[in-house]
CSV table of C-alpha atoms and ligand atoms in Angstrom, one decimal:
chain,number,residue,atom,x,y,z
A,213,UNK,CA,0.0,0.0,0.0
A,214,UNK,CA,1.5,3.7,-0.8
A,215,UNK,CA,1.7,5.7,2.0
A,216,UNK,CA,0.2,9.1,1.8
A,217,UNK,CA,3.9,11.3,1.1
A,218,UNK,CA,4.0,9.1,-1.4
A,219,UNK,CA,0.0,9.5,-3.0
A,220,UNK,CA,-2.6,11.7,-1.7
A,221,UNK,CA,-5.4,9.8,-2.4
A,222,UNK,CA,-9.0,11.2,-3.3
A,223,UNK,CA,-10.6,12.3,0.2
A,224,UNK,CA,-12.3,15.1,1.3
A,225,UNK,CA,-9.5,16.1,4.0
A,226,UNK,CA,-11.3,17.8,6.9
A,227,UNK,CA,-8.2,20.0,7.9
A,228,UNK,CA,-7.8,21.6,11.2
A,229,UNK,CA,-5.8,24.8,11.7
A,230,UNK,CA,-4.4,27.6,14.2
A,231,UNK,CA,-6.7,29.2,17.0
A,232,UNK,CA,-4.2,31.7,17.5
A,233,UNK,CA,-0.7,30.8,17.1
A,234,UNK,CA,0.0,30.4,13.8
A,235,UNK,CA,3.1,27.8,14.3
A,236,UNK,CA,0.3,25.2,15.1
A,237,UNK,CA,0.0,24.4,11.9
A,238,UNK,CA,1.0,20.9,11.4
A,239,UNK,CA,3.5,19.7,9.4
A,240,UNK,CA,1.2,17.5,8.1
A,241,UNK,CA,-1.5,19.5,7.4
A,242,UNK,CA,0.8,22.1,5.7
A,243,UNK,CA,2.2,18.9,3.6
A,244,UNK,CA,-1.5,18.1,2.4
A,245,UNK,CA,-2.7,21.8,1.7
A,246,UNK,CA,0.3,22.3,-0.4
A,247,UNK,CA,-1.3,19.5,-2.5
A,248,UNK,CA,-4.5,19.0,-3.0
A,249,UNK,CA,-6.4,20.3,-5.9
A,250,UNK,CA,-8.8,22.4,-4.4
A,251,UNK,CA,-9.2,24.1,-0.8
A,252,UNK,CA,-12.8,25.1,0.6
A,253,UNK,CA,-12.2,28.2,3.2
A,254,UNK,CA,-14.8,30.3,4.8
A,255,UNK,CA,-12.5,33.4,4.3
A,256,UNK,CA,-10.4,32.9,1.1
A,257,UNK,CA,-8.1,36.2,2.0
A,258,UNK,CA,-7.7,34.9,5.8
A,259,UNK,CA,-6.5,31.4,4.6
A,260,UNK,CA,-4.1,32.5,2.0
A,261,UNK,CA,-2.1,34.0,5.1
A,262,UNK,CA,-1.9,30.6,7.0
A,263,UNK,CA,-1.3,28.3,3.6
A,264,UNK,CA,2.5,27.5,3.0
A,265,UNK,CA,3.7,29.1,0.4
A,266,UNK,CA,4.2,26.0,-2.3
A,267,UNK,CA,0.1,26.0,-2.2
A,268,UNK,CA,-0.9,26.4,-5.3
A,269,UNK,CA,-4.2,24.9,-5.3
A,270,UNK,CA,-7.6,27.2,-6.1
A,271,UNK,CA,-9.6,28.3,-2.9
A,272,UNK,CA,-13.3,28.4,-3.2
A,273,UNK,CA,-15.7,29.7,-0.6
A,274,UNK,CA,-17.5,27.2,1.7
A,275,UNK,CA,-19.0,29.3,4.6
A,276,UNK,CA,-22.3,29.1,7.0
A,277,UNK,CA,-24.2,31.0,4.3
A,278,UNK,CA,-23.6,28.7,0.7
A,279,UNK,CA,-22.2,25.7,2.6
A,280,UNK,CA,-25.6,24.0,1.5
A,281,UNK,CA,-25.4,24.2,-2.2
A,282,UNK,CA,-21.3,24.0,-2.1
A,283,UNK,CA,-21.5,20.7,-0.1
A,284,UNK,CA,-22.9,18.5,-3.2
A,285,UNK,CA,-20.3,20.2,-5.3
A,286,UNK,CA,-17.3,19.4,-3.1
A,287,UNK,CA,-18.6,15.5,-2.6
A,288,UNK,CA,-19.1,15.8,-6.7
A,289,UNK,CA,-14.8,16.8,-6.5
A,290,UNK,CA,-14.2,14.0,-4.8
A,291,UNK,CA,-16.4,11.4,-6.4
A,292,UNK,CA,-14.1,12.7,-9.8
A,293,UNK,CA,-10.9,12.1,-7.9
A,294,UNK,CA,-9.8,15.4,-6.7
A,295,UNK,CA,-8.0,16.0,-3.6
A,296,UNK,CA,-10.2,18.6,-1.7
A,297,UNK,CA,-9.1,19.8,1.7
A,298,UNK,CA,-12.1,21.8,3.9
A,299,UNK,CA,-10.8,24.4,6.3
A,300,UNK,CA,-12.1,27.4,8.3
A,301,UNK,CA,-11.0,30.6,9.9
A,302,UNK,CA,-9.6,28.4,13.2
A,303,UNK,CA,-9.5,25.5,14.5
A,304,UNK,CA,-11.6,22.2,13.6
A,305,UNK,CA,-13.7,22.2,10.7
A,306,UNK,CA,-17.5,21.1,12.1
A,307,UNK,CA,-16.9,22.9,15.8
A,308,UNK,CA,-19.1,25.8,15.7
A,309,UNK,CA,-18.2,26.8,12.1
A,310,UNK,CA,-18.9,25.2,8.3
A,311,UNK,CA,-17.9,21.6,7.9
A,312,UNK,CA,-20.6,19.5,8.7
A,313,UNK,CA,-22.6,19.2,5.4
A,314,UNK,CA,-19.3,18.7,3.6
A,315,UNK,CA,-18.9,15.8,5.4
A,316,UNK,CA,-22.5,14.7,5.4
A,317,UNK,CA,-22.6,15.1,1.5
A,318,UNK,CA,-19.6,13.2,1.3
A,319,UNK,CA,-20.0,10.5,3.8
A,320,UNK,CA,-23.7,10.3,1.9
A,321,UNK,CA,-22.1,9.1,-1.5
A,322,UNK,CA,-19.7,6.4,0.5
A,323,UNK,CA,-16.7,8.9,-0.3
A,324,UNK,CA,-13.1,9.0,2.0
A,325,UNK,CA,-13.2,11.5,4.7
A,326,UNK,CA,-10.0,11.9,6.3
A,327,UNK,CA,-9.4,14.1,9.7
A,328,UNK,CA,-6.0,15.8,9.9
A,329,UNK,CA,-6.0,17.2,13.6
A,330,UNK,CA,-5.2,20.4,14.7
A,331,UNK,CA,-6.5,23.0,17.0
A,332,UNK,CA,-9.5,23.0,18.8
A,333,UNK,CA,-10.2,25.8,21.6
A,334,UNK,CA,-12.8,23.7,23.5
A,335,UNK,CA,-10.3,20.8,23.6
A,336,UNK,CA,-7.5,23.1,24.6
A,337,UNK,CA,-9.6,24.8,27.4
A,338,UNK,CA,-10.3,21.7,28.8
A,339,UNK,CA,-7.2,20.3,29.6
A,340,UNK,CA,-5.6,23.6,30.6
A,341,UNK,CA,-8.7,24.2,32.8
A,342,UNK,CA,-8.2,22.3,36.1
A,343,UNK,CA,-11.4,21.2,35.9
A,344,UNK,CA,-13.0,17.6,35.8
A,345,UNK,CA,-12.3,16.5,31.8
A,346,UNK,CA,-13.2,12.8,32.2
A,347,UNK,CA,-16.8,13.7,30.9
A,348,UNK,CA,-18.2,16.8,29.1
A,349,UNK,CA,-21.0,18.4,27.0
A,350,UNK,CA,-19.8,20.8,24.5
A,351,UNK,CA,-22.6,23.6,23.5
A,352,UNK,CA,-21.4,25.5,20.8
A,353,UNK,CA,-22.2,29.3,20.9
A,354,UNK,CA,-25.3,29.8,24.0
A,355,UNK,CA,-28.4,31.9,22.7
A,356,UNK,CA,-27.9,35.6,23.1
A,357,UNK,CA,-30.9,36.3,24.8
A,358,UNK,CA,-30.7,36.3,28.9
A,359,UNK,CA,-33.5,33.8,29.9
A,360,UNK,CA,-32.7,31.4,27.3
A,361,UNK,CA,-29.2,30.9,28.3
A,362,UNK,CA,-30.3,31.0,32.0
A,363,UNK,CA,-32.7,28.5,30.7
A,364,UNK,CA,-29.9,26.1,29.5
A,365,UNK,CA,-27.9,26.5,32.5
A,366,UNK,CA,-30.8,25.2,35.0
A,367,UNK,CA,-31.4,22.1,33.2
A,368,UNK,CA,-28.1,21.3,33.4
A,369,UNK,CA,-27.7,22.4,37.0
A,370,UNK,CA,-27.3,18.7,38.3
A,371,UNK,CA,-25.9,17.5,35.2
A,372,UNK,CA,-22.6,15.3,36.2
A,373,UNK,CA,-20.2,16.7,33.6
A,374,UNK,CA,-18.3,20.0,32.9
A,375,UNK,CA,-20.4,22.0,30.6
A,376,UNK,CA,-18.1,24.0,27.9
A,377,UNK,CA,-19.0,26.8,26.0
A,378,UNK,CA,-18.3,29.7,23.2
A,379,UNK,CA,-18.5,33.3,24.4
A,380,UNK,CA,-18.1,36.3,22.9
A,381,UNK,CA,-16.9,39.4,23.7
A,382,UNK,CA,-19.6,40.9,24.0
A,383,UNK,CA,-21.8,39.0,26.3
A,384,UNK,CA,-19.2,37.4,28.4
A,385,UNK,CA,-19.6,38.9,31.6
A,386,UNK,CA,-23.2,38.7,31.2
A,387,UNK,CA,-22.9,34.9,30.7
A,388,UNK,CA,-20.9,35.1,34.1
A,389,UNK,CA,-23.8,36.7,35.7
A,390,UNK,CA,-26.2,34.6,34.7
A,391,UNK,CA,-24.0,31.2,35.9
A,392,UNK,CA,-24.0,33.1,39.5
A,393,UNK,CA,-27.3,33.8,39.2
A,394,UNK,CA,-29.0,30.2,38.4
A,395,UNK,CA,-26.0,27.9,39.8
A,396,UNK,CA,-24.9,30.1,42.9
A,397,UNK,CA,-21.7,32.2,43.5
A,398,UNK,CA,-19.3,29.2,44.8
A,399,UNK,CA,-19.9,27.1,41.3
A,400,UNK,CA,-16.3,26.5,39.6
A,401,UNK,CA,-15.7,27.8,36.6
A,402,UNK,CA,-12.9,28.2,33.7
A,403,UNK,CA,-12.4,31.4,31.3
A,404,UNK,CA,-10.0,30.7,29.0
A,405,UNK,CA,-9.5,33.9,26.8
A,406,UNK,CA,-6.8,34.1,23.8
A,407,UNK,CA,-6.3,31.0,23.8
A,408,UNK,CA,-2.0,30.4,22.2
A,409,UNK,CA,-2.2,34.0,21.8
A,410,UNK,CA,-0.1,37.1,23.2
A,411,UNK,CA,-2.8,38.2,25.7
A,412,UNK,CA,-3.8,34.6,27.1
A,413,UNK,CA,-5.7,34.6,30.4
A,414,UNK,CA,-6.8,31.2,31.9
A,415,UNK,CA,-9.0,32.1,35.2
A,416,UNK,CA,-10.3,28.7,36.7
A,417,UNK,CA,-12.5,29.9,40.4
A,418,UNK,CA,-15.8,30.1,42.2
A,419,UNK,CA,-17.5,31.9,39.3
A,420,UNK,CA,-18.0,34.9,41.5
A,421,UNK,CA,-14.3,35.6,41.6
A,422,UNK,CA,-13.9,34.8,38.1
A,423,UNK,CA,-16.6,37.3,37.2
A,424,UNK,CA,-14.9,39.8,38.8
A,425,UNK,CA,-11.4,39.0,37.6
A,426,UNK,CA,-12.8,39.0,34.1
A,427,UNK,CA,-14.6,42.5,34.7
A,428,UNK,CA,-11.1,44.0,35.9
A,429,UNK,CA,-9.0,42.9,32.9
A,430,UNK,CA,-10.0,43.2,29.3
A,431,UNK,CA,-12.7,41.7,28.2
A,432,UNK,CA,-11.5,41.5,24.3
A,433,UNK,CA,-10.9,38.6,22.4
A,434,UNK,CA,-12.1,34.8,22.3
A,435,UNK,CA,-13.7,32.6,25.1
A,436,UNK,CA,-14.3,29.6,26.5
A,437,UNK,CA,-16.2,29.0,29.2
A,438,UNK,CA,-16.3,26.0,31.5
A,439,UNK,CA,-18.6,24.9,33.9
A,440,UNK,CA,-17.7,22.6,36.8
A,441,UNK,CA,-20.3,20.2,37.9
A,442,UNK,CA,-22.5,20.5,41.2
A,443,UNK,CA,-19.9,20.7,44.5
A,444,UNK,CA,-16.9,20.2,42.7
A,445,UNK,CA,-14.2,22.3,44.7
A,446,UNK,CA,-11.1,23.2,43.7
B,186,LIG,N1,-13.7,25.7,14.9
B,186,LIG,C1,-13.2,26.4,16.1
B,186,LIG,C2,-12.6,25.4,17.0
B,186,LIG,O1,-12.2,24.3,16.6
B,186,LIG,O2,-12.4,25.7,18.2
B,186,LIG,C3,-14.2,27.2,16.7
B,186,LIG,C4,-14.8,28.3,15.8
B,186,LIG,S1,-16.0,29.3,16.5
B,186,LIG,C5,-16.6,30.2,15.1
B,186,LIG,C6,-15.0,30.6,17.2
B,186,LIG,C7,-15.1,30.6,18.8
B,186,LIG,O3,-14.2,29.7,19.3
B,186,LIG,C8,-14.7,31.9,19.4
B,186,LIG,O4,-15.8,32.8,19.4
B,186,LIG,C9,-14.3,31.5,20.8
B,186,LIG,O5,-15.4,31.3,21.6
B,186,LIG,C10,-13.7,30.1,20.5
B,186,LIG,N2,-12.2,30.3,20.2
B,186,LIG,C11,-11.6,30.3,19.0
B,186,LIG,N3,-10.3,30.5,19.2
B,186,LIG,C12,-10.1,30.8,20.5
B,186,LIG,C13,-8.9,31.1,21.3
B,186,LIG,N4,-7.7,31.2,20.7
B,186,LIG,N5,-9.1,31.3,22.6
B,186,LIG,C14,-10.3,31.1,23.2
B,186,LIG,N6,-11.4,30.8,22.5
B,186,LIG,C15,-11.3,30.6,21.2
């Protein structure tokens, strides 16, 4: 059998890259963008800046709003033999971003998909966090409306697994408040902010004190947010 330096074969190759620090990029995932045929990106100018520089393959759009009708057309590339790497802004294809009816449309038709890991901030939070990682729920970006996400966070108020989130900028320290508010002040949390960046800020406490650290520093960039289960101390 050849190996894959040898012969890329036909796959769609679900490639992960940088959530920050751009030297994250793996060797092997800069050996396969340099040659496949074709490279699906949600931002084509923000990806040229992270492909290596022997990549010479086209870059079509595949983002949240055509990802739909450009799903058939990538599994239709692969079904003709192409090589067609699918990658994002950051991180994992498929986590909170495009990817998933790629791979549907693909894995629909019986065609190779093939991870090629890289970053993923969830992942990363967790096991810089402190917290519990033996069991989780991942979910994605929270409603921005104030009783819907208090909503979620009471049904999983017993739940016996760390709950991790997406935050934005905007709405983290209200996403704070409403953890004190429906779990109590003394429930653990994590904010991991920046994550392999300059200004990375891990704050793992009692969600009061983490609220508070949070308000007192800046409140710009990426989150994650982790949520301890019921009594866990730290
Ligand atoms: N696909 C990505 C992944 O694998 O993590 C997630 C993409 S999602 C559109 C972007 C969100 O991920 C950000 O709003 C933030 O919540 C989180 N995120 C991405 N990069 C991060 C970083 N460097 N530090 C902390 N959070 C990050």
């Amino acid at each position: 059998m050849q190996t894959e330096e040898e012969s890329l074969p036909p796959a769609l190759y679900v490639v992960g890259t940088p959530i920050g620090n751009r030297a994250e990029l793996s060797p092997r995932a800069a050996a396969i963008l340099s040659r496949v045929d074709v490279i699906a990106c949600e931002d084509t100018r923000h990806t040229r800046r992270i492909l290596p520089e022997d990549t010479d393959a086209p870059l079509i759009p595949c983002h949240e709003h055509n990802e739909n009708t450009v799903a058939p057309a990538l599994a239709e590339r692969v079904a003709r033999g192409e090589r067609v790497a699918l990658v994002t802004d950051a991180g994992m294809p498929g986590i909170s971003d495009p990817g998933f009816r790629a791979v549907r449309a693909c894995r629909a038709r019986g065609l190779a998909v093939t991870p090629v890991s890289g970053p993923c901030a969830l992942v990363d939070a967790l096991a810089v966090s402190g917290l519990p990682t033996d069991a989780f729920l991942f979910l994605g970006f929270l409603p921005p409306k104030t009783a819907a996400r208090r909503r979620i966070f009471t049904e999983h108020a017993d739940a016996p697994y760390t709950l991790v989130f997406y935050e934005s900028t905007h709405r983290i320290l209200k996403a704070l408040a409403d953890i004190e508010e429906t779990l109590g002040k003394e429930r653990c949390v994590c904010v991991a902010r920046e994550l392999t960046k300059r200004h990375e800020t891990v704050v793992t406490a009692p969600v009061a004190a983490a609220r508070e650290a949070v308000a007192r520093g800046s409140q710009k960039g990426e989150f994650v947010v982790l949520v301890a289960k019921k009594d866990y101390v730290l």
